[in-house]
Coordinates of C-alpha atoms and ligand atoms in Angstrom, one line a residue:
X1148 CA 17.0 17.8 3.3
X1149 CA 20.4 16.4 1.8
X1150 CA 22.3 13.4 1.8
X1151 CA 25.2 13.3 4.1
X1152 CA 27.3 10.9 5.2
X1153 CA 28.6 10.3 8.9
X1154 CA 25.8 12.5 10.8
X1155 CA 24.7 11.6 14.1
X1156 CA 21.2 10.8 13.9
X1157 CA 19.2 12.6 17.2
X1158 CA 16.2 11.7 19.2
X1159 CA 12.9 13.9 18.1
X1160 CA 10.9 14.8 21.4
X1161 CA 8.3 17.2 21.8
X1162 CA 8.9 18.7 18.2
X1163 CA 12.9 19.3 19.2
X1164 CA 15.9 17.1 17.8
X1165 CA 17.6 15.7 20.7
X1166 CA 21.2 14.5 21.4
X1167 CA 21.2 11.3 24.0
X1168 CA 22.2 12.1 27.6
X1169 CA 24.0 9.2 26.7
X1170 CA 26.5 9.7 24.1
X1171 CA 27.7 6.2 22.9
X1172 CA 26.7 5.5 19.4
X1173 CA 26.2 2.9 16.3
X1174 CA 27.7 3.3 12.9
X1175 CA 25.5 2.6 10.5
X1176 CA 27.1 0.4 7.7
X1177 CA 26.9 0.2 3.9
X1178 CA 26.0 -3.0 3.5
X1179 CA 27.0 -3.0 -0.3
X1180 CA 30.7 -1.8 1.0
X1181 CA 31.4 -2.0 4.5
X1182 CA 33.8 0.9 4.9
X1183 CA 31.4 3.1 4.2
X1184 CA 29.7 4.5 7.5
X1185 CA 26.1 6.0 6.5
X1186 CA 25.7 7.9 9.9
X1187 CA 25.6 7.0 13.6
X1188 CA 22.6 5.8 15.3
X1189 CA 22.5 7.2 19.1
X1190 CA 22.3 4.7 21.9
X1191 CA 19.7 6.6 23.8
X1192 CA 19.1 5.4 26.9
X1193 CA 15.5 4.7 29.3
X1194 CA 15.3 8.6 30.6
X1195 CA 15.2 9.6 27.0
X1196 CA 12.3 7.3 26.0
X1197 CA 11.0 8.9 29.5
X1198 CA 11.1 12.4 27.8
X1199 CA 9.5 11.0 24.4
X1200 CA 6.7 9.1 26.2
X1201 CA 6.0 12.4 29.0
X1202 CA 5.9 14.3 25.8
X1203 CA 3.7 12.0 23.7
X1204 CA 1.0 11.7 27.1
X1205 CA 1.0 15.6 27.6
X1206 CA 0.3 16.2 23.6
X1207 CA -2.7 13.5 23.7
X1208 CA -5.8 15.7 25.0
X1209 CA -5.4 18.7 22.4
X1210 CA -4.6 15.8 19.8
X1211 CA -7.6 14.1 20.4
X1212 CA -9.7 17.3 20.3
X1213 CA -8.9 18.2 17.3
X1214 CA -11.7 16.8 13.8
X1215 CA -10.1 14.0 12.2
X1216 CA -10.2 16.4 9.1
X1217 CA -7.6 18.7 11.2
X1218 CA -5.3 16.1 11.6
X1219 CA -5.5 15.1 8.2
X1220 CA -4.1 17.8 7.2
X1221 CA -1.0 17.5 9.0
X1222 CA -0.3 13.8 7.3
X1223 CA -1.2 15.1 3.7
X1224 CA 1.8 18.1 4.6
X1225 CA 3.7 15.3 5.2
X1226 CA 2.8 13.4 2.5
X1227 CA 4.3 16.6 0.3
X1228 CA 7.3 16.6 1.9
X1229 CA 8.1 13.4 2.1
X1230 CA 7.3 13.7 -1.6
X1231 CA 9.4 16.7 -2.3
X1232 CA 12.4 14.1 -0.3
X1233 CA 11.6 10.9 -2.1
X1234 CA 14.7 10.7 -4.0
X1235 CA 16.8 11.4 -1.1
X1236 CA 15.0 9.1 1.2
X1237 CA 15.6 6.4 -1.4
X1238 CA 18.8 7.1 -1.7
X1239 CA 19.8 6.8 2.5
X1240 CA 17.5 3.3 2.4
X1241 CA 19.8 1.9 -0.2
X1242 CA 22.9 3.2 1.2
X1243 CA 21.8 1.9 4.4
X1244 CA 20.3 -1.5 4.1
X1245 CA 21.6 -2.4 0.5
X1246 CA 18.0 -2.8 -1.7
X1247 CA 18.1 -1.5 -5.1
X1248 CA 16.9 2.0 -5.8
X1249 CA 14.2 1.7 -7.7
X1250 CA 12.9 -0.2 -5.1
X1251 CA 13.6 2.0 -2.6
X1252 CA 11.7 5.0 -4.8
X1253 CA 9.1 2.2 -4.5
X1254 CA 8.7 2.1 -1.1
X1255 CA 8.9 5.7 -0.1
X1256 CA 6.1 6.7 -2.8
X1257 CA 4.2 3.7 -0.8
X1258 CA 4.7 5.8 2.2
X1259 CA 3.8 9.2 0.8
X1260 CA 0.2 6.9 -0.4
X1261 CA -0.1 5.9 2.8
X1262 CA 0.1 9.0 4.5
X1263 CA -2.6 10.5 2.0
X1264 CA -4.8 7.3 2.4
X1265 CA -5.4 7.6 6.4
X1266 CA -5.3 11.6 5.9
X1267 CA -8.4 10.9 3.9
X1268 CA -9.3 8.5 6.7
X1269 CA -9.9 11.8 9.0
X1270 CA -13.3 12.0 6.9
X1271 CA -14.6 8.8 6.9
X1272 CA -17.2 7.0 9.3
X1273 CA -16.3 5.5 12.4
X1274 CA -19.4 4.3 13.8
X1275 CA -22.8 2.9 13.2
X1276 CA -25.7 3.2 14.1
X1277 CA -27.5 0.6 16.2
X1278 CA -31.5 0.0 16.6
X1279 CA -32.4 0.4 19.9
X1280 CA -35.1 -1.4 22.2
X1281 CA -36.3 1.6 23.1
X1282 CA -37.8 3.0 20.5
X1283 CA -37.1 7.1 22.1
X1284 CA -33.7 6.1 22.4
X1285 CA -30.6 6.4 20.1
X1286 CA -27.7 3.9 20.3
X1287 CA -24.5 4.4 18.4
X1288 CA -20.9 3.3 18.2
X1289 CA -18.2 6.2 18.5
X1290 CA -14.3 5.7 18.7
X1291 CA -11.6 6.2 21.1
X1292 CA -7.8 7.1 20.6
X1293 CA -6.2 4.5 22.9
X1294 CA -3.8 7.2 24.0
X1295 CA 0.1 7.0 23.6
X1296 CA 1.3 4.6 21.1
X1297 CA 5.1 2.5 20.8
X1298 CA 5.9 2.0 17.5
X1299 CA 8.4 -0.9 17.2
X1300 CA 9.6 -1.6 13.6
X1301 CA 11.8 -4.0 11.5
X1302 CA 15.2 -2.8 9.4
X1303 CA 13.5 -4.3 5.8
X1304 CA 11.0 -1.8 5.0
X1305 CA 12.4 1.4 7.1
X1306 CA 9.7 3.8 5.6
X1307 CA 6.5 1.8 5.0
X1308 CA 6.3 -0.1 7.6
X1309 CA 6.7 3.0 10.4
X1310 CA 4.2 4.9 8.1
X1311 CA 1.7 2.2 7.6
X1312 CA 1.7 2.6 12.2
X1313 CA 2.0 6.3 12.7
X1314 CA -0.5 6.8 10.0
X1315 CA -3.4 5.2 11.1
X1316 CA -2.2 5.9 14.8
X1317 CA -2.4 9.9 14.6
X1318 CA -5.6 10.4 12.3
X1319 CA -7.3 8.2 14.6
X1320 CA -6.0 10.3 17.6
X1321 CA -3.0 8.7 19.4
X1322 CA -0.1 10.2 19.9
X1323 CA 3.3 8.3 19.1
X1324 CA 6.7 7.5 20.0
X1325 CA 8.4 5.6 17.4
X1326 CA 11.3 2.8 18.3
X1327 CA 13.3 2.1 14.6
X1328 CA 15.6 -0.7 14.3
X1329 CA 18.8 0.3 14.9
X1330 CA 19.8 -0.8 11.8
X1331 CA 18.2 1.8 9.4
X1332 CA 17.4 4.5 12.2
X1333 CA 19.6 6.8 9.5
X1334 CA 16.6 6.2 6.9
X1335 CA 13.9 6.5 9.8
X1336 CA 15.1 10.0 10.7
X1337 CA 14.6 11.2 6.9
X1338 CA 11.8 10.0 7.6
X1339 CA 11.1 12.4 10.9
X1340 CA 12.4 14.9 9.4
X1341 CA 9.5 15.1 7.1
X1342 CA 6.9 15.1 10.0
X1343 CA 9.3 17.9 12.0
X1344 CA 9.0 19.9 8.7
X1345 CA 5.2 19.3 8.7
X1346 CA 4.7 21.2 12.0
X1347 CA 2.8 18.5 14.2
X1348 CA 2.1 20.2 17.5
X1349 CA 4.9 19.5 20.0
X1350 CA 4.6 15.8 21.3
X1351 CA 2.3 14.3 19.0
X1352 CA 5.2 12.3 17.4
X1353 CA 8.6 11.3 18.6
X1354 CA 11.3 9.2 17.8
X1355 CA 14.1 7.6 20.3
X1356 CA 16.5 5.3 18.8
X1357 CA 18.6 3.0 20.5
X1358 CA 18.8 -1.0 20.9
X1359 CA 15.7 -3.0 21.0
X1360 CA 16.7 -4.6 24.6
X1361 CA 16.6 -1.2 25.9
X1362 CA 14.3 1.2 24.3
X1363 CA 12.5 -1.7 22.9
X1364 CA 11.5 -3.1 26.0
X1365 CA 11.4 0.0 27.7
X1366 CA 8.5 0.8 25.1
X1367 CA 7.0 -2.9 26.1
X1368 CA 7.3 -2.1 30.2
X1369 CA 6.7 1.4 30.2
X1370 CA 3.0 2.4 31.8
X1371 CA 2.4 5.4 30.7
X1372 CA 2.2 3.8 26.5
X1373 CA -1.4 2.4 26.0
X1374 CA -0.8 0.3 23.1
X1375 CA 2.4 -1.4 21.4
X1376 CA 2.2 -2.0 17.3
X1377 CA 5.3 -4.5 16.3
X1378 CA 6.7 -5.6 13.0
X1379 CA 9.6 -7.9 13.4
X1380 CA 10.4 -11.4 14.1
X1381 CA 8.4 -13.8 16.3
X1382 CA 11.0 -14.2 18.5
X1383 CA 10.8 -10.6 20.1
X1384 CA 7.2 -10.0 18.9
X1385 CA 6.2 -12.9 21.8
X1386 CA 8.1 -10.7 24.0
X1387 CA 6.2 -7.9 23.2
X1388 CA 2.8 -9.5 23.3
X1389 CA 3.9 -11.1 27.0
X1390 CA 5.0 -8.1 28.6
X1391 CA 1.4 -5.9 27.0
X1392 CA -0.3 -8.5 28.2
X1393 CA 1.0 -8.5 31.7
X1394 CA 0.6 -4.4 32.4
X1395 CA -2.5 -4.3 30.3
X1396 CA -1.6 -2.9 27.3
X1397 CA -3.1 -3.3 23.9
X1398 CA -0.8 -4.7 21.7
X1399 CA -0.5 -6.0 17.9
X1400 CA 2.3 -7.8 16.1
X1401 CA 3.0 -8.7 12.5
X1402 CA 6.2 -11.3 12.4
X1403 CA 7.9 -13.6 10.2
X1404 CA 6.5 -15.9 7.1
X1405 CA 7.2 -19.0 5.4
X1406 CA 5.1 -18.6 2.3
X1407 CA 4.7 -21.2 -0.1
X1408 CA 4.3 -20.4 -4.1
X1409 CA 2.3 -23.4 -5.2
X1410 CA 2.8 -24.3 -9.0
X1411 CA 0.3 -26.7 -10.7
X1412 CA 0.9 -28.6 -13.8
X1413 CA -1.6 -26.6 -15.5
X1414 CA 0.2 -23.0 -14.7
X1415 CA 1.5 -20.4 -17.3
X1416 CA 5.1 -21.7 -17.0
X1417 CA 6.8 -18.5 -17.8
X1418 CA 4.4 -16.4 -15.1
X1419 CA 5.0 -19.1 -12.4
X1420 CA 9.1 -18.7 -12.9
X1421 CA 9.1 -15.1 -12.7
X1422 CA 7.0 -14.9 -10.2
X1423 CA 8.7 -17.2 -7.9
X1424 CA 11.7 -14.8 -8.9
X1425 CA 10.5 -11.7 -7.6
X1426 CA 8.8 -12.9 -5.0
X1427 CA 11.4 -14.9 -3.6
X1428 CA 14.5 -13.2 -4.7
X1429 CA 13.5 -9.1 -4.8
X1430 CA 14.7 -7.3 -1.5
X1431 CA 17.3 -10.2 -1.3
X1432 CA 14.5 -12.3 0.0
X1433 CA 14.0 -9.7 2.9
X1434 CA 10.2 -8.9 3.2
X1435 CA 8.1 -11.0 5.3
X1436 CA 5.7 -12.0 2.6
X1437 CA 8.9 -13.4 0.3
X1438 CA 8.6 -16.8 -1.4
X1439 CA 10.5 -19.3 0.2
X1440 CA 9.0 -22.5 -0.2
X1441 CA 8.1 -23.8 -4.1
X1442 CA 5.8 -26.3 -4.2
X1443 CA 6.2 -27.7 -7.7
X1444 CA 3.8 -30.9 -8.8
X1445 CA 5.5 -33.1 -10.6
X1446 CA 4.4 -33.1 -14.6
X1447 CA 5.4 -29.7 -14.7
X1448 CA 8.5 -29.8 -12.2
X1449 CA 11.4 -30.6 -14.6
X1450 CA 10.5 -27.6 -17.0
X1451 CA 9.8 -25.0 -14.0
X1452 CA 13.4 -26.1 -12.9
X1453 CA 15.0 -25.7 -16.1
X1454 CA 13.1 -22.2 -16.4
X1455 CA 14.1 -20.9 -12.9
X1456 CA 17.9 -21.6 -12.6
X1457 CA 18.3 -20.5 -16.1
X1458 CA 16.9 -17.3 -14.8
X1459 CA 18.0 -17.0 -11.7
X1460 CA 21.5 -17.4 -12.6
X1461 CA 21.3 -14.4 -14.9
X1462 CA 20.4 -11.6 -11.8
X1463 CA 22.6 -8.9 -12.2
X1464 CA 23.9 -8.6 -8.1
X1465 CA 25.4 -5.9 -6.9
X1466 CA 25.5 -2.5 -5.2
X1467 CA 21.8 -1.4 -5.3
X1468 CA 22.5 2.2 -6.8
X1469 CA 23.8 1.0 -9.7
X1470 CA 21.2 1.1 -12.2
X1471 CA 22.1 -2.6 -13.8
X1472 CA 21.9 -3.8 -10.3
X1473 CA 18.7 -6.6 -9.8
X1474 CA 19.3 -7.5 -6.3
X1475 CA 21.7 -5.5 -3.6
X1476 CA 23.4 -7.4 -1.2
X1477 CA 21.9 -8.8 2.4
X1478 CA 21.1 -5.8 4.5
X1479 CA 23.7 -6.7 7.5
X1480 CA 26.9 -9.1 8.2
X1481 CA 24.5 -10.5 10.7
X1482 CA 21.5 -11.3 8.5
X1483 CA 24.4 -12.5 5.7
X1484 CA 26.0 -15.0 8.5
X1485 CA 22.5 -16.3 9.4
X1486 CA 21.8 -16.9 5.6
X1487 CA 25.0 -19.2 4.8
X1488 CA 24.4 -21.1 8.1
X1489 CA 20.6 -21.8 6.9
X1490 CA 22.1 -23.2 3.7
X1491 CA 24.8 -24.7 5.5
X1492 CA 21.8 -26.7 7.3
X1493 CA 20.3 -27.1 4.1
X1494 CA 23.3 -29.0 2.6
X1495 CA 23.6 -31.0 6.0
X1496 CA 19.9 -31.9 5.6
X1497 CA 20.5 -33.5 2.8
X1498 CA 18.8 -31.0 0.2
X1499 CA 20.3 -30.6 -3.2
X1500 CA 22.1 -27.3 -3.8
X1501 CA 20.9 -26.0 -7.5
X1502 CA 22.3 -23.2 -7.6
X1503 CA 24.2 -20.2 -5.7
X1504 CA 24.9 -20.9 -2.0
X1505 CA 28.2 -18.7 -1.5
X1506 CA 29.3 -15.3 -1.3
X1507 CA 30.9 -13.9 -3.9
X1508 CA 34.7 -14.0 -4.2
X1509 CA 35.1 -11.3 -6.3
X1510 CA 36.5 -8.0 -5.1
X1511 CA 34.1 -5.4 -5.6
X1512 CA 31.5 -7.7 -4.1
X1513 CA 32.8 -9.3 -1.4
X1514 CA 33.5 -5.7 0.1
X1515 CA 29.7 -6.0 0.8
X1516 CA 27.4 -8.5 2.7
X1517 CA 26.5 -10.1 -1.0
X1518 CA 25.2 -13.9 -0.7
X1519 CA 24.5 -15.7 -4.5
X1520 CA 20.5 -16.0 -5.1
X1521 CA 20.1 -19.5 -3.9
X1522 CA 18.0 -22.4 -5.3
X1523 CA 17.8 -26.0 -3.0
X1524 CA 15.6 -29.1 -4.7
X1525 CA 14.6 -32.3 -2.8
X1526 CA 13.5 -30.2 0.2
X1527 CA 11.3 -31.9 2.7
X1528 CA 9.0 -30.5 4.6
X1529 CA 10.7 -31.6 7.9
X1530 CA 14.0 -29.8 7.0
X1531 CA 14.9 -26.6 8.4
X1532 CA 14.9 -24.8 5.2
X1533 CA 11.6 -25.6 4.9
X1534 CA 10.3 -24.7 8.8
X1535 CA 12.4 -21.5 9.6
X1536 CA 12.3 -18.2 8.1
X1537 CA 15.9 -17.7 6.2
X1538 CA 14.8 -13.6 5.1
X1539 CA 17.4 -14.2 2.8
X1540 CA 17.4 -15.1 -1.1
X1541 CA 16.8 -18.7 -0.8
X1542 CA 14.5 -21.0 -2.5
X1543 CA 13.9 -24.4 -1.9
X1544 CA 12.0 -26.5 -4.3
X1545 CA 9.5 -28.8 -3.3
X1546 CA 8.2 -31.7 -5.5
X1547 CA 4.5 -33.1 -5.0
X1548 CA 2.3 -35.3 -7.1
X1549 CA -1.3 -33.9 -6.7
X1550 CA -2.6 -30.7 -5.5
X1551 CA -4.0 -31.7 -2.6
X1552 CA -0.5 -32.5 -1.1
X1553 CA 0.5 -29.5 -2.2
X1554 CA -2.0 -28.0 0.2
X1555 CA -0.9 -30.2 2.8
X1556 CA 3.0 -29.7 2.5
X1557 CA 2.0 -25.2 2.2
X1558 CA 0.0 -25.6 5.2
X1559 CA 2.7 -27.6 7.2
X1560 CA 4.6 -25.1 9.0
X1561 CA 4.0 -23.2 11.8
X1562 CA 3.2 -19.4 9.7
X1563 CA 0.6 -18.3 7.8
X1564 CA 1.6 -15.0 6.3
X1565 CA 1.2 -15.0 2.3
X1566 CA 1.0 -17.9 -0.4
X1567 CA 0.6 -17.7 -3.8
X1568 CA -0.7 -20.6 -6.2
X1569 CA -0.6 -20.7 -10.6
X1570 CA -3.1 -22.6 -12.2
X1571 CA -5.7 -21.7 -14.8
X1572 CA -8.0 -24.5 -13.0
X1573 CA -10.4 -23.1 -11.3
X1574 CA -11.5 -25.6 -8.8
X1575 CA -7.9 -25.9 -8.1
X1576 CA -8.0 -21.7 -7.1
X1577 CA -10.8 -22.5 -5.3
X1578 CA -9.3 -25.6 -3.1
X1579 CA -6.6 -23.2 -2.5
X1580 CA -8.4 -19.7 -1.2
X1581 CA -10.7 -21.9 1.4
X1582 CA -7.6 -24.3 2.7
X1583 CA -5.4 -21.9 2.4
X1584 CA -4.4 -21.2 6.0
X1585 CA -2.7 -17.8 5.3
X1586 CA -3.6 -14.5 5.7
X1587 CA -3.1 -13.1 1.7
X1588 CA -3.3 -15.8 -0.6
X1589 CA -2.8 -14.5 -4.4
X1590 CA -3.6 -16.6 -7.5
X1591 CA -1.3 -15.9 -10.2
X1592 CA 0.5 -14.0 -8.5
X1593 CA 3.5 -13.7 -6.3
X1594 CA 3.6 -14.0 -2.5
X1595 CA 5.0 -10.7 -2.2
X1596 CA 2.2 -8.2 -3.2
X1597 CA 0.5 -5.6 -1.1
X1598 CA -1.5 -2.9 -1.5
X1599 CA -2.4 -0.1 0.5
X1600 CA -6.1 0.0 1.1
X1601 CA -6.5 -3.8 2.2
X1602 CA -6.3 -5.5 5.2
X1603 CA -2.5 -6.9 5.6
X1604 CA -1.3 -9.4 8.5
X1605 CA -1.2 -13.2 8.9
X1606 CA -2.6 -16.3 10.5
X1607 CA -0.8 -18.7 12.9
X1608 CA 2.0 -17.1 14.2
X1609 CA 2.6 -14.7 12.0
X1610 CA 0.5 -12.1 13.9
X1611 CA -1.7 -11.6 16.6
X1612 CA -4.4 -12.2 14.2
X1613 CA -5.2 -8.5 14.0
X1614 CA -4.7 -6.6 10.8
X1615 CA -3.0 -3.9 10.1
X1616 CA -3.8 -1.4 6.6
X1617 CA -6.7 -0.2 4.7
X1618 CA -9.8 0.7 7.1
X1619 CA -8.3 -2.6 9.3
X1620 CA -6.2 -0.7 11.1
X1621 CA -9.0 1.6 12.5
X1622 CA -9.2 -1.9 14.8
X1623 CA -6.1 -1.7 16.7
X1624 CA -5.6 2.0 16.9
X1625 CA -9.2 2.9 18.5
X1626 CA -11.2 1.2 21.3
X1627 CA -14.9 1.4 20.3
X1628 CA -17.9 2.9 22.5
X1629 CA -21.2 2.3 22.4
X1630 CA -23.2 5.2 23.4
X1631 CA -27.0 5.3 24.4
X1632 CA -29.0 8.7 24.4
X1633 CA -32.3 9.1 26.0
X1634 CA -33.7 13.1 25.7
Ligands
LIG516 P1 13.5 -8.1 15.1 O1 14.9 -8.4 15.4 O2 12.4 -8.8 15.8 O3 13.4 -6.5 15.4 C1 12.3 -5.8 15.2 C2 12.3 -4.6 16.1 O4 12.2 -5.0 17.5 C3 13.5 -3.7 16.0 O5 13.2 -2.4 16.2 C4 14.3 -4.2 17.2 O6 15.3 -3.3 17.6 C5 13.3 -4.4 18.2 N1 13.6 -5.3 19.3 C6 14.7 -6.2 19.4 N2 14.7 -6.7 20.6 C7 13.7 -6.2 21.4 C8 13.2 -6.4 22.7 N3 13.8 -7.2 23.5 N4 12.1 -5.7 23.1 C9 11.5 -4.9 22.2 N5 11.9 -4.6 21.0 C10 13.0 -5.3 20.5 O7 13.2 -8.2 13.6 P2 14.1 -7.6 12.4 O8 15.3 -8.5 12.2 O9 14.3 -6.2 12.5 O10 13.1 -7.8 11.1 C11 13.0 -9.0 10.4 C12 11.7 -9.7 10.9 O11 10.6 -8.9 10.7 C13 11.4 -10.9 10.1 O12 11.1 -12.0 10.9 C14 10.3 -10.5 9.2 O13 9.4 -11.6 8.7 C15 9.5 -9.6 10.1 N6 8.7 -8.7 9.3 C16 7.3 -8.9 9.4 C17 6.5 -8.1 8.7 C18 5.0 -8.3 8.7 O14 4.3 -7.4 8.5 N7 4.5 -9.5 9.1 C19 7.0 -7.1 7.8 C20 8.3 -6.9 7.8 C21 9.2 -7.7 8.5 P3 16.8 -3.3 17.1 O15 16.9 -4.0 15.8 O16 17.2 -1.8 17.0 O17 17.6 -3.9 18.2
LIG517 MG1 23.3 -0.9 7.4

């Protein structure tokens, strides 16, 4: 595998790469300079996803026969290639969606974890075993593959997030067809390269890229794919839960956040700011479990806001593979436009602009989709800025007199993703994991933490209040059967 530049990325169907019968493509930009092209991204079309899915439903039977220790072994090959790849994997995710390298190694080493955490999977229990009434009887609890599974993922985390799916989808006996965003299908092939090297048997995974209005929905509408797993925003992810809902089809969806960092007078100061820094600011504020609201109370508020801006208006910004960079720019033109307007709205509101709220007018950046790490104070909870998910690097500060406002004012919006509180009280910790309506809530820590092997996914509507990760995602990707043996 190599890095090159300006490739057109194919489809991979039934263990071949593909070219579109279609042959219009997308460039696939640099956001840190936008004349540089990564690769192109094929326009496939509703006949190719056709091909993928026909492939996907004739590989399913022999998949499913096979021990889950069997397919294990195909993810932990992968797991070593992808391994072998990581630091040109790394290198295409920064190039193609701007964040810094080292966080970029980050993520692919998460996905090469991954894939050995579900090939270990293959080994584990998945039943019980259940008394019976009749005493000559045996009753247990078996799984089920639910067959073909769409795989419809975000442009933020372009190798964890379609790992964390396929993962758990092929150990537990489903075959796939993966849908990337458009946006980093460049990074997504590296990606599928790795499982074509690994030798899966024709079929059992397939990527089609394309649009999300067309392949997207073609994965929601098409009949032959059993269940849908979505990461995105809440926007489409209601689209996807309608249209599975309406053929049948089991579906699960992980969308946006708002999540609150909750400082109490009685936090480590210095933990609280750089927390609120990395959660908020890493990625460029891209991951759906970023800070975004800070809930400051008020004997403490003055010095957190001195702390913070201080801080944050030392980041080093720039082009993610340059190693003094801290943050890279945003990840599109798109996603930049929809950050200014936010702050725009933020301004209009009538919040206080701290710090940051502008591109950067100096040549070398503003070749790139760069936007200035952001701080607002005197947010309200009824603002925009404080209800909508910005995914950009914008914080807004929010003043309170006693924790249990503080509570109030994290719990008033409409998602429940991730929140964080720092306090050393621990009634305070308590109040805050049982209120808490979210679906990680981390003390003395930041919002944006994750690991592996527990269950990740939100309340309200972030999700569709399943889980996805650690032995959680055994949930979605099997149906469970209860079987009854008389001799
Ligand atoms: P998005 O616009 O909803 O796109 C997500 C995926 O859906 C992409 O592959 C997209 O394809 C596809 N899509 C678009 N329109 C579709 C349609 N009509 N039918 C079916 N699929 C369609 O989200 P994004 O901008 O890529 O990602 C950012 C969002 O993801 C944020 O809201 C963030 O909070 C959320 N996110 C959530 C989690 C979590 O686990 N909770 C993790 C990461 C990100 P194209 O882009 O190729 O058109
Ligand atoms: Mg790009």
């Amino acid at each position: 595998m190599s890095v090159q530049t300006a490739v057109t990325c194919l489809n991979f169907i039934n263990g071949e790469w593909h070219p579109s019968e279609q042959e219009a493509v997308d460039a696939s930009i640099n956001p840190a300079n936008r004349n540089e092209v990564v690769g192109y991204v094929q326009k496939s079309t509703i006949q190719d996803l056709d091909k993928a899915v026909e492939a996907a439903n004739r590989a399913k039977k022999a998949w499913r026969k096979l021990s889950g220790a069997a397919r294990g072994e195909y993810l932990y090959k992968v797991a070593n290639i992808l391994e072998k790849n990581i630091n040109i994997v790394a290198e295409t995710m920064t190039r193609e969606m701007g964040k810094t390298l080292p966080e970029a190694k980050g993520e692919t080493a998460r996905g090469v974890a991954i894939l050995r955490y579900y090939a270990g999977e293959g080994l584990r229990k998945i039943g019980e075993n259940i008394p019976s009434t009749d005493s000559e009887a045996l009753m247990f609890t078996t799984r089920s593959p639910l067959g073909v599974v769409g795989v419809i993922t975000p442009w933020n985390f372009p190798v964890a997030i379609p790992i964390w799916k396929i993962a758990p989808a092929l150990i537990y006996g489903n075959t796939v067809v993966l849908k990337p965003a458009q946006e980093t299908a460049v990074t997504a092939s590296k990606v599928m390269e790795c499982f074509a090297e690994a030798g899966f048997p024709s079929g059992v995974i397939n990527m089609v890229t394309g649009p999300g209005s067309v392949i997207g929905q073609g994965i929601i509408d098409h009949p032959t794919i059993d269940g849908i797993t979505f990461t995105g925003s809440d926007t489409v992810g209601k689209r996807v839960g309608q249209g599975a809902l309406a053929r049948g089809a089991k579906y699960q969806l992980e969308m946006g956040g708002k999540n609150p960092v909750i400082v109490a007078n009685d936090a480590d100061l210095d933990l609280a700011v750089d927390a609120t820094i990395s959660g908020g600011l890493k990625s460029t504020g891209q991951k759906c479990t970023a800070t975004s609201r800070v809930i400051v109370q008020q004997d403490i508020y003055e010095a957190f806001k001195e702390r913070l801006i201080e801080k944050v208006n030392q980041l080093q910004v720039g082009d993610g593979l340059q190693a003094e960079t801290w943050m890279g720019p945003c990840a599109s033109e798109s996603q930049l436009n929809t950050v200014l307007s936010y702050i725009e709205k933020g301004k209009e509101e009538g919040a206080t602009l701290l710090s940051g709220g502008n591109r950067y007018e100096n040549p070398e950046l503003a070749q790139g989709f760069y936007v200035q790490p952001t701080v607002f104070e005197d947010v309200k909870s009824e603002m925009t800025i404080a209800q909508e998910e910005i995914f950009g690097p914008v914080l807004a500060l929010m003043k309170v007199e006693t924790m249990e406002e503080a509570l109030e004012v994290a719990n008033d919006v409409k998602f429940g993703l991730s929140a964080s509180i720092f306090t050393t009280n621990i009634s305070s910790m308590l109040s805050f994991i049982n209120e808490m309506d979210a679906g990680l809530v981390r003390i003395n820590a930041e919002s944006a933490g994750v690991e592996l092997q527990a269950p990740f996914g939100g309340m309200k509507q972030s999700s569709s209040h399943s889980r996805e990760q650690g032995q959680a995602a055994i949930e979605f990707f099997t149906s469970i059967k209860t079987v009854f043996v008389k001799g």
